[in-house]
Amino acid sequence: MFLRIWILLFLVFLSYTIYLYINCDTGRQIPVERAVVAGRDLWQKKNCQACHQLYGLGGYMGPDLTNITRTKGENSTAIFIKYGTGKMPNLQLSDAEVQNLVAYLSWVDKSGTSKVPENKVHWSGTYLIDTKQ
Ligand code: HEC
């Protein structure tokens, strides 16, 4: 009797494993372009995060750059990175390097929003995550 139950459980386990293996969804991974990877490497090598945040994490000398390409546009972002300002250093990057960094920042931008809109903040200081985004 017990043996039959164990055999039955094993068969259920085996068929479910096979079902999952066949139906596993590999299409959900976001494809990453070469420029994005190169931009990510540069972001780390030049230590942009020492002064900037992504998702609110990082240094606080410069602004959060999670959604910079959405708010300022890719061209304006590229010009800032290329020439710097009085406060942002000119890091002497080539045009190709600047484009890779912009590609990386656009990719980060597509992953979500870092700032919580004012009307989403509850009076208690917490906020609801909008799952429809
Ligand atoms: C020494 C600190 C420092 C480093 C390192 C640094 N930045 Fe900045 N960055 C700043 C500051 C400060 C500003 C704001 C400049 C201003 O308003 O004049 C800024 C502004 C920017 C802006 C424009 C933001 C806006 O709101 O318009 C972009 C884009 C940017 N930085 C990208 C980068 C990237 C990419 C790197 C790495 C390659 C980097 N920064 C490294 C300090 C830094």
PDB file of C-alpha atoms and ligand atoms in Angstrom, residues 42-43 46-52 61-65 68 71-72 76-78 80-81 84-89 91 93 101-102 105, ligand 1:
ATOM      1  CA  LEU A  42      32.824  52.089 -18.031  1.00  0.00           C
ATOM      2  CA  TRP A  43      30.338  53.156 -15.370  1.00  0.00           C
ATOM      3  CA  LYS A  46      35.194  55.537 -14.046  1.00  0.00           C
ATOM      4  CA  ASN A  47      33.405  55.209 -10.725  1.00  0.00           C
ATOM      5  CA  CYS A  48      30.402  57.323 -11.732  1.00  0.00           C
ATOM      6  CA  GLN A  49      28.549  55.873  -8.763  1.00  0.00           C
ATOM      7  CA  ALA A  50      30.915  57.648  -6.358  1.00  0.00           C
ATOM      8  CA  CYS A  51      29.017  60.854  -7.190  1.00  0.00           C
ATOM      9  CA  HIS A  52      25.754  59.558  -8.728  1.00  0.00           C
ATOM     10  CA  MET A  61      27.531  64.876  -5.075  1.00  0.00           C
ATOM     11  CA  GLY A  62      25.641  64.576  -8.386  1.00  0.00           C
ATOM     12  CA  PRO A  63      21.997  63.702  -9.133  1.00  0.00           C
ATOM     13  CA  ASP A  64      20.333  60.277  -9.393  1.00  0.00           C
ATOM     14  CA  LEU A  65      20.725  59.083 -12.993  1.00  0.00           C
ATOM     15  CA  ILE A  68      18.080  60.703 -16.791  1.00  0.00           C
ATOM     16  CA  THR A  71      13.831  63.321 -18.327  1.00  0.00           C
ATOM     17  CA  LYS A  72      16.711  65.091 -20.101  1.00  0.00           C
ATOM     18  CA  SER A  76      21.669  66.259 -23.405  1.00  0.00           C
ATOM     19  CA  THR A  77      22.934  63.321 -21.313  1.00  0.00           C
ATOM     20  CA  ALA A  78      25.710  62.685 -23.850  1.00  0.00           C
ATOM     21  CA  PHE A  80      26.968  66.364 -19.960  1.00  0.00           C
ATOM     22  CA  ILE A  81      29.099  63.207 -19.937  1.00  0.00           C
ATOM     23  CA  GLY A  84      31.168  67.965 -17.786  1.00  0.00           C
ATOM     24  CA  THR A  85      30.252  71.218 -16.026  1.00  0.00           C
ATOM     25  CA  GLY A  86      31.831  73.295 -13.310  1.00  0.00           C
ATOM     26  CA  LYS A  87      30.810  70.609 -10.816  1.00  0.00           C
ATOM     27  CA  MET A  88      30.785  67.471 -12.964  1.00  0.00           C
ATOM     28  CA  PRO A  89      34.321  66.629 -14.102  1.00  0.00           C
ATOM     29  CA  LEU A  91      36.438  62.689 -17.789  1.00  0.00           C
ATOM     30  CA  LEU A  93      35.967  60.203 -22.741  1.00  0.00           C
ATOM     31  CA  LEU A 101      27.432  55.167 -21.278  1.00  0.00           C
ATOM     32  CA  VAL A 102      24.268  56.675 -22.766  1.00  0.00           C
ATOM     33  CA  LEU A 105      21.809  54.712 -18.837  1.00  0.00           C
TER      34      LEU A 105
HETATM   35  C1  HEC B   1      33.335  63.942  -8.928  1.00  0.00           C
HETATM   36  C2  HEC B   1      31.931  63.587  -8.978  1.00  0.00           C
HETATM   37  C3  HEC B   1      31.351  63.096 -10.282  1.00  0.00           C
HETATM   38  C4  HEC B   1      31.745  62.012 -11.029  1.00  0.00           C
HETATM   39  C5  HEC B   1      32.895  61.052 -10.789  1.00  0.00           C
HETATM   40  C6  HEC B   1      30.797  61.926 -12.114  1.00  0.00           C
HETATM   41  N1  HEC B   1      29.864  62.926 -12.041  1.00  0.00           N
HETATM   42 FE1  HEC B   1      28.308  63.267 -13.275  1.00  0.00          FE
HETATM   43  N2  HEC B   1      27.802  64.927 -12.257  1.00  0.00           N
HETATM   44  C7  HEC B   1      28.425  65.364 -11.101  1.00  0.00           C
HETATM   45  C8  HEC B   1      27.752  66.586 -10.630  1.00  0.00           C
HETATM   46  C9  HEC B   1      28.140  67.368  -9.403  1.00  0.00           C
HETATM   47  C10 HEC B   1      26.723  66.848 -11.566  1.00  0.00           C
HETATM   48  C11 HEC B   1      25.767  68.049 -11.575  1.00  0.00           C
HETATM   49  C12 HEC B   1      26.445  69.068 -12.468  1.00  0.00           C
HETATM   50  C13 HEC B   1      25.758  70.393 -12.529  1.00  0.00           C
HETATM   51  O1  HEC B   1      24.579  70.486 -12.225  1.00  0.00           O
HETATM   52  O2  HEC B   1      26.444  71.331 -12.930  1.00  0.00           O
HETATM   53  C14 HEC B   1      26.770  65.798 -12.572  1.00  0.00           C
HETATM   54  C15 HEC B   1      25.912  65.695 -13.657  1.00  0.00           C
HETATM   55  C16 HEC B   1      25.851  64.612 -14.506  1.00  0.00           C
HETATM   56  C17 HEC B   1      24.861  64.434 -15.547  1.00  0.00           C
HETATM   57  C18 HEC B   1      23.711  65.391 -15.868  1.00  0.00           C
HETATM   58  C19 HEC B   1      22.603  65.199 -14.869  1.00  0.00           C
HETATM   59  C20 HEC B   1      21.447  66.160 -15.060  1.00  0.00           C
HETATM   60  O3  HEC B   1      20.518  66.117 -14.226  1.00  0.00           O
HETATM   61  O4  HEC B   1      21.429  66.903 -16.030  1.00  0.00           O
HETATM   62  C21 HEC B   1      25.129  63.245 -16.156  1.00  0.00           C
HETATM   63  C22 HEC B   1      24.347  62.590 -17.306  1.00  0.00           C
HETATM   64  C23 HEC B   1      26.303  62.677 -15.512  1.00  0.00           C
HETATM   65  N3  HEC B   1      26.706  63.549 -14.522  1.00  0.00           N
HETATM   66  C24 HEC B   1      26.865  61.467 -15.858  1.00  0.00           C
HETATM   67  C25 HEC B   1      28.042  60.975 -15.287  1.00  0.00           C
HETATM   68  C26 HEC B   1      28.701  59.762 -15.717  1.00  0.00           C
HETATM   69  C27 HEC B   1      28.185  58.827 -16.813  1.00  0.00           C
HETATM   70  C28 HEC B   1      29.837  59.630 -14.959  1.00  0.00           C
HETATM   71  C29 HEC B   1      30.894  58.560 -15.074  1.00  0.00           C
HETATM   72  C30 HEC B   1      31.518  58.401 -16.372  1.00  0.00           C
HETATM   73  C31 HEC B   1      29.859  60.744 -14.039  1.00  0.00           C
HETATM   74  N4  HEC B   1      28.768  61.538 -14.270  1.00  0.00           N
HETATM   75  C32 HEC B   1      30.834  60.928 -13.091  1.00  0.00           C
HETATM   76  C33 HEC B   1      29.480  64.768 -10.469  1.00  0.00           C
HETATM   77  C34 HEC B   1      30.175  63.666 -10.923  1.00  0.00           C
END
